[in-house]
Amino acid sequence: MATAGALAARTPLISATAKGPVVNLVSWVALSTLCLAVITVLISKLVVLRRLMWADSIITTAMLFSIGFTIAINNQVDNGLGSVLSSVSQEEYEGFQKAGYAWNILYIWSLALGKLSTLSLLIALAPNKTYHRMPMRAVGGIIIVWAFASVFASAFQCDLPRPYLITTAKCFSQTGFWDAFGVIDIITDVAIMALPIFLVYNLQLVTKKKIAVCFAFSFRIGAIVCTVWRLTEMHRFFDRGTDVTFDSWIPTIATILEVFFSVFSACVPHLRPFMDSIQAGYLSGVAQEDGRFGYGNDSYLMGKTTQSKAVSAVRSQALRSEVRGESLDLPRQGTTSADGIGQALTSSSRVVIHSGRGGKAQKDELDPRHEPNRSDSINSNGGRSDGSDGSKAMIIKTTKEWSISYQDA
């Protein structure tokens, strides 16, 4: 009985005047799910690719900042968050402000690193062309400037030497600052969700798979919803005429969920089902020295997306040809350099069979003087199409010509 009574006394109670345990519960569930997603991505890469890339450090750092963010919020709960102000001592109230000051900075870095992690994957998927990567780098530059400026402003939002007294000291317009912060946050999230559409628009994929690719990057909608929710409740943080410690529990939950969706959505595109949907071979690819993934000399995923099925088909045809005693020259992987999405691979094999006297067939291999370029394709009539480096190019064209003639003995 004594043990049961001690456990009951230690169990946090949720009541109309005590919402701190709700904040703790939401924060730890969100953090556990977030960490599980990040660790799953990292383990998958280690198991299959045998190494991690520099870009993985971004999502790992975002997870670490999220852990610090959650610890700071729990510390704020211990110092009165979710409790009525009249029940909070002066020492606890100062600890409440310090914890809020700390998690504001950690919150900014968690959001920024989650966005940059997604952008690093988009840049790795993009072809090595300026007009594809320029928008991504522009968005990345905006996020970096936004993050550093916001951290600086948050760190000095109140008068020195105690800028952490965010609800009692003299500060600038905090509500206006965080409203502007939230608007830029939403704009960058929308831009990140729009970039995959720009990337796969001209890709030779069926519409269903294009939708699957864009859907993998659309989980930021959850972060946008939470940002809007946080903005509508922002005044509760800084309205000094109200019960700040109690009223802050609702916008704090909105902030926790925003951080969760921002970092978690950066993990979703790395998961195997979405990578399989675009047949990029992400988990079965080869890690490049520059931190990107691909096959052979191809330094991007989308370039192989449109080639995988065609290459497999031609290789199967080559195996069948060997059984029949034929030969088919295939372009070797690793010997070609793809400069755009869906660059054409061409292979031609012309075989002419003549029959001499006595009806015995003779087989000659024709060696055409003009070897087609990699960007040329040979049509079914033996003609040659114009070169193309764009995503509209034909993937693989194999043309065989058979000529059989007989002479009477």
mmCIF file of C-alpha atoms in Angstrom:
data_model
loop_
_atom_site.group_PDB
_atom_site.id
_atom_site.type_symbol
_atom_site.label_atom_id
_atom_site.label_comp_id
_atom_site.label_asym_id
_atom_site.label_seq_id
_atom_site.Cartn_x
_atom_site.Cartn_y
_atom_site.Cartn_z
ATOM 1 C CA MET A 1 0.000 0.000 0.000
ATOM 2 C CA ALA A 2 2.840 2.346 0.832
ATOM 3 C CA THR A 3 4.487 1.635 -2.524
ATOM 4 C CA ALA A 4 1.247 2.196 -4.425
ATOM 5 C CA GLY A 5 0.696 5.452 -2.568
ATOM 6 C CA ALA A 6 4.220 6.634 -3.427
ATOM 7 C CA LEU A 7 3.710 5.835 -7.137
ATOM 8 C CA ALA A 8 0.382 7.626 -7.149
ATOM 9 C CA ALA A 9 1.991 10.657 -5.566
ATOM 10 C CA ARG A 10 4.698 10.701 -8.250
ATOM 11 C CA THR A 11 2.244 10.326 -11.143
ATOM 12 C CA PRO A 12 1.656 13.713 -12.815
ATOM 13 C CA LEU A 13 -1.964 14.754 -12.705
ATOM 14 C CA ILE A 14 -3.744 16.485 -15.546
ATOM 15 C CA SER A 15 -6.406 18.894 -14.459
ATOM 16 C CA ALA A 16 -8.050 22.126 -15.534
ATOM 17 C CA THR A 17 -5.207 24.063 -13.918
ATOM 18 C CA ALA A 18 -2.314 21.664 -14.697
ATOM 19 C CA LYS A 19 -1.568 21.030 -18.386
ATOM 20 C CA GLY A 20 2.177 20.483 -18.065
ATOM 21 C CA PRO A 21 1.949 16.645 -18.270
ATOM 22 C CA VAL A 22 0.114 16.988 -21.593
ATOM 23 C CA VAL A 23 3.005 19.003 -22.986
ATOM 24 C CA ASN A 24 5.520 16.428 -21.730
ATOM 25 C CA LEU A 25 3.543 13.544 -23.228
ATOM 26 C CA VAL A 26 3.248 15.172 -26.654
ATOM 27 C CA SER A 27 6.914 16.188 -26.684
ATOM 28 C CA TRP A 28 8.279 12.725 -25.852
ATOM 29 C CA VAL A 29 5.965 10.876 -28.262
ATOM 30 C CA ALA A 30 6.942 13.285 -31.056
ATOM 31 C CA LEU A 31 10.647 13.012 -30.237
ATOM 32 C CA SER A 32 10.573 9.203 -30.070
ATOM 33 C CA THR A 33 8.897 8.974 -33.476
ATOM 34 C CA LEU A 34 11.283 11.529 -34.962
ATOM 35 C CA CYS A 35 14.392 9.757 -33.652
ATOM 36 C CA LEU A 36 13.100 6.394 -34.889
ATOM 37 C CA ALA A 37 12.619 7.805 -38.389
ATOM 38 C CA VAL A 38 16.095 9.374 -38.512
ATOM 39 C CA ILE A 39 17.816 6.277 -37.125
ATOM 40 C CA THR A 40 15.944 4.070 -39.627
ATOM 41 C CA VAL A 41 17.251 6.194 -42.502
ATOM 42 C CA LEU A 42 20.826 6.111 -41.199
ATOM 43 C CA ILE A 43 20.829 2.352 -40.525
ATOM 44 C CA SER A 44 19.368 1.633 -43.968
ATOM 45 C CA LYS A 45 22.203 3.548 -45.602
ATOM 46 C CA LEU A 46 24.849 1.904 -43.455
ATOM 47 C CA VAL A 47 23.546 -1.606 -44.142
ATOM 48 C CA VAL A 48 23.133 -1.231 -47.889
ATOM 49 C CA LEU A 49 25.585 1.497 -48.907
ATOM 50 C CA ARG A 50 28.197 0.696 -46.228
ATOM 51 C CA ARG A 51 28.763 4.374 -45.535
ATOM 52 C CA LEU A 52 27.091 7.673 -44.731
ATOM 53 C CA MET A 53 27.319 10.821 -46.817
ATOM 54 C CA TRP A 54 28.017 14.352 -45.640
ATOM 55 C CA ALA A 55 24.346 15.224 -46.230
ATOM 56 C CA ASP A 56 23.347 12.702 -43.547
ATOM 57 C CA SER A 57 25.047 14.890 -40.960
ATOM 58 C CA ILE A 58 22.393 17.543 -41.592
ATOM 59 C CA ILE A 59 19.470 15.345 -40.599
ATOM 60 C CA THR A 60 21.486 13.929 -37.703
ATOM 61 C CA THR A 61 22.217 17.422 -36.399
ATOM 62 C CA ALA A 62 18.547 18.339 -36.784
ATOM 63 C CA MET A 63 17.680 15.331 -34.611
ATOM 64 C CA LEU A 64 20.185 16.419 -31.955
ATOM 65 C CA PHE A 65 18.770 19.942 -31.885
ATOM 66 C CA SER A 66 15.280 18.443 -31.590
ATOM 67 C CA ILE A 67 16.422 16.428 -28.574
ATOM 68 C CA GLY A 68 17.780 19.576 -26.943
ATOM 69 C CA PHE A 69 14.552 21.391 -27.834
ATOM 70 C CA THR A 70 12.470 18.687 -26.097
ATOM 71 C CA ILE A 71 14.678 18.692 -22.993
ATOM 72 C CA ALA A 72 14.335 22.481 -22.720
ATOM 73 C CA ILE A 73 10.542 22.258 -22.978
ATOM 74 C CA ASN A 74 10.409 19.599 -20.269
ATOM 75 C CA ASN A 75 12.550 21.834 -18.094
ATOM 76 C CA GLN A 76 10.087 24.653 -18.712
ATOM 77 C CA VAL A 77 7.243 22.368 -17.614
ATOM 78 C CA ASP A 78 9.147 21.659 -14.406
ATOM 79 C CA ASN A 79 9.321 25.414 -13.829
ATOM 80 C CA GLY A 80 5.644 26.136 -14.295
ATOM 81 C CA LEU A 81 4.591 25.691 -17.938
ATOM 82 C CA GLY A 82 0.971 24.560 -17.929
ATOM 83 C CA SER A 83 0.416 25.671 -14.346
ATOM 84 C CA VAL A 84 -1.346 28.802 -13.139
ATOM 85 C CA LEU A 85 0.994 31.689 -12.465
ATOM 86 C CA SER A 86 -0.145 32.074 -8.885
ATOM 87 C CA SER A 87 1.255 28.620 -8.036
ATOM 88 C CA VAL A 88 4.698 29.364 -9.526
ATOM 89 C CA SER A 89 7.446 30.782 -7.326
ATOM 90 C CA GLN A 90 9.674 33.648 -8.419
ATOM 91 C CA GLU A 91 12.644 31.310 -8.861
ATOM 92 C CA GLU A 92 10.570 28.908 -10.939
ATOM 93 C CA TYR A 93 9.263 31.740 -13.066
ATOM 94 C CA GLU A 94 12.794 32.846 -13.892
ATOM 95 C CA GLY A 95 13.645 29.228 -14.817
ATOM 96 C CA PHE A 96 10.500 29.189 -16.975
ATOM 97 C CA GLN A 97 11.792 32.181 -18.952
ATOM 98 C CA LYS A 98 15.304 30.765 -19.306
ATOM 99 C CA ALA A 99 13.973 27.480 -20.664
ATOM 100 C CA GLY A 100 11.732 29.329 -23.120
ATOM 101 C CA TYR A 101 14.660 31.450 -24.255
ATOM 102 C CA ALA A 102 16.754 28.301 -24.882
ATOM 103 C CA TRP A 103 14.177 26.310 -26.808
ATOM 104 C CA ASN A 104 13.360 29.276 -29.051
ATOM 105 C CA ILE A 105 16.912 29.109 -30.458
ATOM 106 C CA LEU A 106 16.888 25.307 -30.687
ATOM 107 C CA TYR A 107 13.512 25.498 -32.413
ATOM 108 C CA ILE A 108 14.901 27.741 -35.153
ATOM 109 C CA TRP A 109 17.866 25.480 -35.856
ATOM 110 C CA SER A 110 15.709 22.331 -35.902
ATOM 111 C CA LEU A 111 13.413 23.824 -38.540
ATOM 112 C CA ALA A 112 16.268 25.166 -40.674
ATOM 113 C CA LEU A 113 18.258 21.917 -40.655
ATOM 114 C CA GLY A 114 15.144 19.879 -41.504
ATOM 115 C CA LYS A 115 14.587 22.069 -44.564
ATOM 116 C CA LEU A 116 18.248 21.919 -45.611
ATOM 117 C CA SER A 117 18.245 18.127 -45.324
ATOM 118 C CA THR A 118 15.376 17.897 -47.799
ATOM 119 C CA LEU A 119 17.094 20.340 -50.151
ATOM 120 C CA SER A 120 20.309 18.305 -50.064
ATOM 121 C CA LEU A 121 18.377 15.266 -51.273
ATOM 122 C CA LEU A 122 16.687 17.263 -54.036
ATOM 123 C CA ILE A 123 20.051 18.573 -55.218
ATOM 124 C CA ALA A 124 21.395 14.999 -55.265
ATOM 125 C CA LEU A 125 18.405 13.912 -57.366
ATOM 126 C CA ALA A 126 18.639 16.828 -59.773
ATOM 127 C CA PRO A 127 20.542 16.604 -63.066
ATOM 128 C CA ASN A 128 23.871 18.337 -63.251
ATOM 129 C CA LYS A 129 22.423 21.396 -64.916
ATOM 130 C CA THR A 130 22.266 24.954 -63.657
ATOM 131 C CA TYR A 131 18.605 25.601 -64.391
ATOM 132 C CA HIS A 132 17.612 22.588 -62.273
ATOM 133 C CA ARG A 133 19.818 23.339 -59.290
ATOM 134 C CA MET A 134 19.644 27.111 -59.242
ATOM 135 C CA PRO A 135 16.167 27.300 -57.630
ATOM 136 C CA MET A 136 17.196 24.756 -54.988
ATOM 137 C CA ARG A 137 20.354 26.646 -54.119
ATOM 138 C CA ALA A 138 18.422 29.907 -54.008
ATOM 139 C CA VAL A 139 15.931 28.443 -51.533
ATOM 140 C CA GLY A 140 18.807 26.996 -49.515
ATOM 141 C CA GLY A 141 20.514 30.379 -49.369
ATOM 142 C CA ILE A 142 17.310 32.038 -48.171
ATOM 143 C CA ILE A 143 16.903 29.419 -45.439
ATOM 144 C CA ILE A 144 20.476 29.879 -44.207
ATOM 145 C CA VAL A 145 20.157 33.682 -44.037
ATOM 146 C CA TRP A 146 16.723 33.372 -42.407
ATOM 147 C CA ALA A 147 18.049 30.960 -39.775
ATOM 148 C CA PHE A 148 21.098 33.018 -38.782
ATOM 149 C CA ALA A 149 19.139 36.274 -38.686
ATOM 150 C CA SER A 150 16.369 34.693 -36.605
ATOM 151 C CA VAL A 151 18.780 33.138 -34.114
ATOM 152 C CA PHE A 152 20.554 36.463 -33.683
ATOM 153 C CA ALA A 153 17.267 38.319 -33.190
ATOM 154 C CA SER A 154 15.953 35.690 -30.770
ATOM 155 C CA ALA A 155 19.168 35.757 -28.749
ATOM 156 C CA PHE A 156 18.939 39.535 -28.276
ATOM 157 C CA GLN A 157 15.181 40.050 -28.190
ATOM 158 C CA CYS A 158 15.388 41.594 -24.701
ATOM 159 C CA ASP A 159 17.719 44.025 -22.964
ATOM 160 C CA LEU A 160 21.125 42.929 -21.758
ATOM 161 C CA PRO A 161 22.537 41.666 -19.453
ATOM 162 C CA ARG A 162 19.559 39.302 -19.046
ATOM 163 C CA PRO A 163 18.049 38.753 -22.510
ATOM 164 C CA TYR A 164 16.476 35.496 -21.321
ATOM 165 C CA LEU A 165 13.792 37.362 -19.353
ATOM 166 C CA ILE A 166 11.455 37.163 -22.328
ATOM 167 C CA THR A 167 8.252 37.930 -20.402
ATOM 168 C CA THR A 168 9.403 40.465 -17.814
ATOM 169 C CA ALA A 169 12.287 42.487 -19.296
ATOM 170 C CA LYS A 170 12.062 45.234 -21.906
ATOM 171 C CA CYS A 171 11.997 43.565 -25.351
ATOM 172 C CA PHE A 172 11.273 44.493 -28.952
ATOM 173 C CA SER A 173 7.973 43.553 -30.575
ATOM 174 C CA GLN A 174 8.221 39.799 -30.049
ATOM 175 C CA THR A 175 4.844 38.957 -31.555
ATOM 176 C CA GLY A 176 5.697 40.889 -34.739
ATOM 177 C CA PHE A 177 9.084 39.194 -34.990
ATOM 178 C CA TRP A 178 7.686 35.670 -34.625
ATOM 179 C CA ASP A 179 4.852 36.433 -37.056
ATOM 180 C CA ALA A 180 7.408 37.449 -39.703
ATOM 181 C CA PHE A 181 9.459 34.368 -38.840
ATOM 182 C CA GLY A 182 6.412 32.133 -39.334
ATOM 183 C CA VAL A 183 5.487 33.672 -42.684
ATOM 184 C CA ILE A 184 8.971 33.030 -44.100
ATOM 185 C CA ASP A 185 8.826 29.541 -42.611
ATOM 186 C CA ILE A 186 5.618 28.799 -44.539
ATOM 187 C CA ILE A 187 6.945 30.279 -47.792
ATOM 188 C CA THR A 188 10.112 28.156 -47.701
ATOM 189 C CA ASP A 189 8.094 25.014 -46.926
ATOM 190 C CA VAL A 190 5.834 25.658 -49.909
ATOM 191 C CA ALA A 191 8.911 26.221 -52.104
ATOM 192 C CA ILE A 192 10.452 22.930 -50.956
ATOM 193 C CA MET A 193 7.244 21.058 -51.804
ATOM 194 C CA ALA A 194 7.097 22.723 -55.237
ATOM 195 C CA LEU A 195 10.683 21.861 -56.228
ATOM 196 C CA PRO A 196 10.010 18.105 -56.751
ATOM 197 C CA ILE A 197 7.213 19.017 -59.167
ATOM 198 C CA PHE A 198 9.679 21.095 -61.146
ATOM 199 C CA LEU A 199 12.169 18.234 -61.025
ATOM 200 C CA VAL A 200 9.921 15.424 -62.332
ATOM 201 C CA TYR A 201 7.777 17.455 -64.723
ATOM 202 C CA ASN A 202 9.685 16.393 -67.863
ATOM 203 C CA LEU A 203 10.786 13.037 -66.514
ATOM 204 C CA GLN A 204 9.761 9.967 -68.518
ATOM 205 C CA LEU A 205 7.632 8.422 -65.806
ATOM 206 C CA VAL A 206 3.985 7.541 -65.691
ATOM 207 C CA THR A 207 1.824 10.083 -63.918
ATOM 208 C CA LYS A 208 1.169 7.732 -61.009
ATOM 209 C CA LYS A 209 4.872 7.531 -60.187
ATOM 210 C CA LYS A 210 5.363 11.260 -60.558
ATOM 211 C CA ILE A 211 2.598 11.758 -58.019
ATOM 212 C CA ALA A 212 4.301 9.263 -55.692
ATOM 213 C CA VAL A 213 7.564 11.218 -55.881
ATOM 214 C CA CYS A 214 5.855 14.526 -55.130
ATOM 215 C CA PHE A 215 3.834 12.903 -52.347
ATOM 216 C CA ALA A 216 7.055 11.860 -50.606
ATOM 217 C CA PHE A 217 7.966 15.530 -50.258
ATOM 218 C CA SER A 218 4.464 16.713 -49.330
ATOM 219 C CA PHE A 219 4.574 15.813 -45.630
ATOM 220 C CA ARG A 220 5.617 19.382 -44.938
ATOM 221 C CA ILE A 221 1.946 20.245 -45.150
ATOM 222 C CA GLY A 222 1.761 19.090 -41.530
ATOM 223 C CA ALA A 223 4.483 21.581 -40.578
ATOM 224 C CA ILE A 224 2.651 24.374 -42.391
ATOM 225 C CA VAL A 225 -0.600 23.593 -40.551
ATOM 226 C CA CYS A 226 1.212 23.646 -37.212
ATOM 227 C CA THR A 227 2.927 26.927 -38.113
ATOM 228 C CA VAL A 228 -0.431 28.548 -38.864
ATOM 229 C CA TRP A 229 -1.801 27.174 -35.596
ATOM 230 C CA ARG A 230 1.208 28.550 -33.716
ATOM 231 C CA LEU A 231 0.789 31.984 -35.301
ATOM 232 C CA THR A 232 -2.833 32.175 -34.209
ATOM 233 C CA GLU A 233 -1.803 31.407 -30.604
ATOM 234 C CA MET A 234 1.431 33.396 -30.589
ATOM 235 C CA HIS A 235 0.081 36.237 -28.434
ATOM 236 C CA ARG A 236 -0.272 33.817 -25.497
ATOM 237 C CA PHE A 237 3.523 33.647 -25.202
ATOM 238 C CA PHE A 238 4.028 37.376 -24.714
ATOM 239 C CA ASP A 239 0.746 38.812 -23.422
ATOM 240 C CA ARG A 240 1.913 40.040 -20.043
ATOM 241 C CA GLY A 241 -1.567 40.880 -18.915
ATOM 242 C CA THR A 242 -2.628 37.234 -18.825
ATOM 243 C CA ASP A 243 -1.546 34.019 -17.103
ATOM 244 C CA VAL A 244 1.557 33.428 -19.242
ATOM 245 C CA THR A 245 2.671 30.145 -17.666
ATOM 246 C CA PHE A 246 -0.720 28.487 -18.099
ATOM 247 C CA ASP A 247 -1.810 29.985 -21.421
ATOM 248 C CA SER A 248 1.496 29.078 -23.107
ATOM 249 C CA TRP A 249 0.836 25.339 -23.117
ATOM 250 C CA ILE A 250 -1.298 25.447 -26.297
ATOM 251 C CA PRO A 251 1.200 27.331 -28.556
ATOM 252 C CA THR A 252 3.979 25.179 -27.058
ATOM 253 C CA ILE A 253 2.255 22.001 -28.317
ATOM 254 C CA ALA A 254 1.862 23.628 -31.742
ATOM 255 C CA THR A 255 5.599 24.374 -31.726
ATOM 256 C CA ILE A 256 6.475 20.789 -30.743
ATOM 257 C CA LEU A 257 4.406 19.368 -33.593
ATOM 258 C CA GLU A 258 5.878 21.858 -36.056
ATOM 259 C CA VAL A 259 9.407 20.718 -35.214
ATOM 260 C CA PHE A 260 8.327 17.091 -35.465
ATOM 261 C CA PHE A 261 6.775 17.441 -38.928
ATOM 262 C CA SER A 262 9.686 19.548 -40.192
ATOM 263 C CA VAL A 263 12.333 16.954 -39.318
ATOM 264 C CA PHE A 264 10.181 13.864 -39.923
ATOM 265 C CA SER A 265 9.183 15.067 -43.403
ATOM 266 C CA ALA A 266 12.898 15.256 -44.264
ATOM 267 C CA CYS A 267 13.164 11.508 -43.538
ATOM 268 C CA VAL A 268 10.176 10.318 -45.594
ATOM 269 C CA PRO A 269 11.737 10.738 -49.087
ATOM 270 C CA HIS A 270 14.662 8.553 -47.973
ATOM 271 C CA LEU A 271 12.420 5.590 -47.189
ATOM 272 C CA ARG A 272 12.606 2.619 -49.554
ATOM 273 C CA PRO A 273 8.971 2.560 -50.826
ATOM 274 C CA PHE A 274 9.240 6.045 -52.299
ATOM 275 C CA MET A 275 12.645 5.399 -53.804
ATOM 276 C CA ASP A 276 11.300 2.188 -55.360
ATOM 277 C CA SER A 277 8.380 4.110 -56.801
ATOM 278 C CA ILE A 278 10.743 6.138 -58.979
ATOM 279 C CA GLN A 279 13.018 3.111 -59.536
ATOM 280 C CA ALA A 280 16.055 5.183 -58.688
ATOM 281 C CA GLY A 281 17.837 2.305 -57.042
ATOM 282 C CA TYR A 282 18.654 4.491 -54.039
ATOM 283 C CA LEU A 283 19.349 1.728 -51.546
ATOM 284 C CA SER A 284 21.002 -0.465 -54.131
ATOM 285 C CA GLY A 285 23.093 2.237 -55.739
ATOM 286 C CA VAL A 286 26.735 3.128 -55.419
ATOM 287 C CA ALA A 287 27.875 5.920 -53.158
ATOM 288 C CA GLN A 288 29.887 8.518 -55.000
ATOM 289 C CA GLU A 289 32.841 10.299 -53.466
ATOM 290 C CA ASP A 290 31.059 13.663 -53.605
ATOM 291 C CA GLY A 291 28.254 12.411 -51.403
ATOM 292 C CA ARG A 292 25.764 11.668 -54.145
ATOM 293 C CA PHE A 293 24.269 8.399 -55.280
ATOM 294 C CA GLY A 294 24.194 6.813 -58.652
ATOM 295 C CA TYR A 295 25.554 4.139 -60.929
ATOM 296 C CA GLY A 296 28.818 4.293 -62.755
ATOM 297 C CA ASN A 297 29.565 7.861 -63.715
ATOM 298 C CA ASP A 298 25.975 9.003 -63.272
ATOM 299 C CA SER A 299 25.943 11.419 -60.371
ATOM 300 C CA TYR A 300 22.216 11.766 -59.924
ATOM 301 C CA LEU A 301 19.312 9.455 -59.297
ATOM 302 C CA MET A 302 16.757 10.785 -61.705
ATOM 303 C CA GLY A 303 19.061 10.122 -64.647
ATOM 304 C CA LYS A 304 18.851 6.399 -63.968
ATOM 305 C CA THR A 305 15.162 6.479 -63.301
ATOM 306 C CA THR A 306 14.206 6.336 -66.948
ATOM 307 C CA GLN A 307 16.946 3.921 -67.937
ATOM 308 C CA SER A 308 16.538 1.050 -65.493
ATOM 309 C CA LYS A 309 13.755 -0.830 -67.250
ATOM 310 C CA ALA A 310 15.179 -0.282 -70.709
ATOM 311 C CA VAL A 311 18.659 -1.425 -69.731
ATOM 312 C CA SER A 312 17.245 -4.565 -68.125
ATOM 313 C CA ALA A 313 15.233 -5.317 -71.252
ATOM 314 C CA VAL A 314 18.236 -4.957 -73.558
ATOM 315 C CA ARG A 315 20.394 -7.090 -71.299
ATOM 316 C CA SER A 316 17.763 -9.813 -71.330
ATOM 317 C CA GLN A 317 17.708 -9.591 -75.114
ATOM 318 C CA ALA A 318 21.481 -9.906 -75.159
ATOM 319 C CA LEU A 319 21.347 -13.101 -73.117
ATOM 320 C CA ARG A 320 18.746 -14.560 -75.455
ATOM 321 C CA SER A 321 20.889 -13.541 -78.411
ATOM 322 C CA GLU A 322 23.901 -15.352 -76.998
ATOM 323 C CA VAL A 323 21.882 -18.537 -76.721
ATOM 324 C CA ARG A 324 20.959 -18.223 -80.405
ATOM 325 C CA GLY A 325 24.571 -17.544 -81.317
ATOM 326 C CA GLU A 326 24.030 -13.892 -82.018
ATOM 327 C CA SER A 327 25.991 -10.988 -80.639
ATOM 328 C CA LEU A 328 24.766 -7.658 -79.387
ATOM 329 C CA ASP A 329 27.027 -4.828 -78.259
ATOM 330 C CA LEU A 330 25.713 -3.051 -75.179
ATOM 331 C CA PRO A 331 26.872 0.211 -73.687
ATOM 332 C CA ARG A 332 28.707 -0.542 -70.496
ATOM 333 C CA GLN A 333 27.588 1.079 -67.297
ATOM 334 C CA GLY A 334 30.208 3.409 -65.970
ATOM 335 C CA THR A 335 31.553 4.283 -69.402
ATOM 336 C CA THR A 336 28.906 6.801 -70.304
ATOM 337 C CA SER A 337 28.334 10.237 -68.841
ATOM 338 C CA ALA A 338 24.759 11.418 -68.508
ATOM 339 C CA ASP A 339 24.259 15.163 -68.667
ATOM 340 C CA GLY A 340 20.479 15.244 -68.427
ATOM 341 C CA ILE A 341 17.498 13.288 -67.251
ATOM 342 C CA GLY A 342 16.792 10.370 -69.538
ATOM 343 C CA GLN A 343 19.798 10.743 -71.804
ATOM 344 C CA ALA A 344 19.557 8.316 -74.659
ATOM 345 C CA LEU A 345 21.503 5.080 -74.716
ATOM 346 C CA THR A 346 21.773 3.608 -78.171
ATOM 347 C CA SER A 347 22.957 0.310 -79.440
ATOM 348 C CA SER A 348 22.851 -1.018 -82.967
ATOM 349 C CA SER A 349 23.742 -4.414 -84.290
ATOM 350 C CA ARG A 350 23.456 -5.090 -88.016
ATOM 351 C CA VAL A 351 23.794 -8.663 -89.118
ATOM 352 C CA VAL A 352 23.529 -9.771 -92.746
ATOM 353 C CA ILE A 353 23.304 -13.463 -93.666
ATOM 354 C CA HIS A 354 24.214 -14.487 -97.186
ATOM 355 C CA SER A 355 23.926 -17.884 -98.675
ATOM 356 C CA GLY A 356 26.575 -19.084 -101.075
ATOM 357 C CA ARG A 357 26.410 -21.894 -103.550
ATOM 358 C CA GLY A 358 25.108 -25.065 -102.151
ATOM 359 C CA GLY A 359 22.604 -23.235 -100.024
ATOM 360 C CA LYS A 360 24.982 -22.768 -97.067
ATOM 361 C CA ALA A 361 24.327 -19.568 -95.257
ATOM 362 C CA GLN A 362 27.150 -17.214 -94.450
ATOM 363 C CA LYS A 363 26.892 -14.651 -91.641
ATOM 364 C CA ASP A 364 28.744 -11.370 -91.916
ATOM 365 C CA GLU A 365 28.911 -8.644 -89.288
ATOM 366 C CA LEU A 366 28.500 -5.218 -90.750
ATOM 367 C CA ASP A 367 30.738 -2.582 -89.276
ATOM 368 C CA PRO A 368 29.136 0.773 -90.161
ATOM 369 C CA ARG A 369 31.583 3.545 -90.825
ATOM 370 C CA HIS A 370 29.587 6.081 -88.936
ATOM 371 C CA GLU A 371 29.217 5.137 -85.287
ATOM 372 C CA PRO A 372 26.183 6.862 -83.772
ATOM 373 C CA ASN A 373 26.619 9.268 -80.938
ATOM 374 C CA ARG A 374 25.181 8.467 -77.540
ATOM 375 C CA SER A 375 22.583 11.148 -78.060
ATOM 376 C CA ASP A 376 21.476 9.680 -81.430
ATOM 377 C CA SER A 377 18.833 7.024 -81.762
ATOM 378 C CA ILE A 378 18.164 4.670 -84.647
ATOM 379 C CA ASN A 379 14.585 4.236 -85.671
ATOM 380 C CA SER A 380 12.930 1.046 -86.853
ATOM 381 C CA ASN A 381 13.695 1.844 -90.492
ATOM 382 C CA GLY A 382 17.373 2.240 -89.882
ATOM 383 C CA GLY A 383 17.186 6.036 -89.919
ATOM 384 C CA ARG A 384 18.854 8.227 -87.396
ATOM 385 C CA SER A 385 17.025 10.732 -85.218
ATOM 386 C CA ASP A 386 18.423 14.048 -84.110
ATOM 387 C CA GLY A 387 20.568 14.142 -81.002
ATOM 388 C CA SER A 388 18.943 15.105 -77.757
ATOM 389 C CA ASP A 389 20.192 15.595 -74.246
ATOM 390 C CA GLY A 390 16.796 16.426 -72.787
ATOM 391 C CA SER A 391 14.419 14.206 -70.880
ATOM 392 C CA LYS A 392 12.267 13.743 -73.985
ATOM 393 C CA ALA A 393 14.985 11.660 -75.684
ATOM 394 C CA MET A 394 14.412 8.034 -76.540
ATOM 395 C CA ILE A 395 15.939 5.709 -74.026
ATOM 396 C CA ILE A 396 17.283 2.687 -75.924
ATOM 397 C CA LYS A 397 16.831 1.740 -79.565
ATOM 398 C CA THR A 398 18.254 -1.476 -80.908
ATOM 399 C CA THR A 399 17.979 -2.108 -84.645
ATOM 400 C CA LYS A 400 18.833 -5.352 -86.426
ATOM 401 C CA GLU A 401 18.801 -5.851 -90.161
ATOM 402 C CA TRP A 402 18.609 -9.364 -91.583
ATOM 403 C CA SER A 403 19.161 -10.002 -95.272
ATOM 404 C CA ILE A 404 18.981 -13.577 -96.555
ATOM 405 C CA SER A 405 19.673 -14.463 -100.156
ATOM 406 C CA TYR A 406 19.924 -17.820 -101.910
ATOM 407 C CA GLN A 407 21.541 -18.808 -105.166
ATOM 408 C CA ASP A 408 20.710 -21.906 -107.126
ATOM 409 C CA ALA A 409 23.520 -24.397 -107.502
#
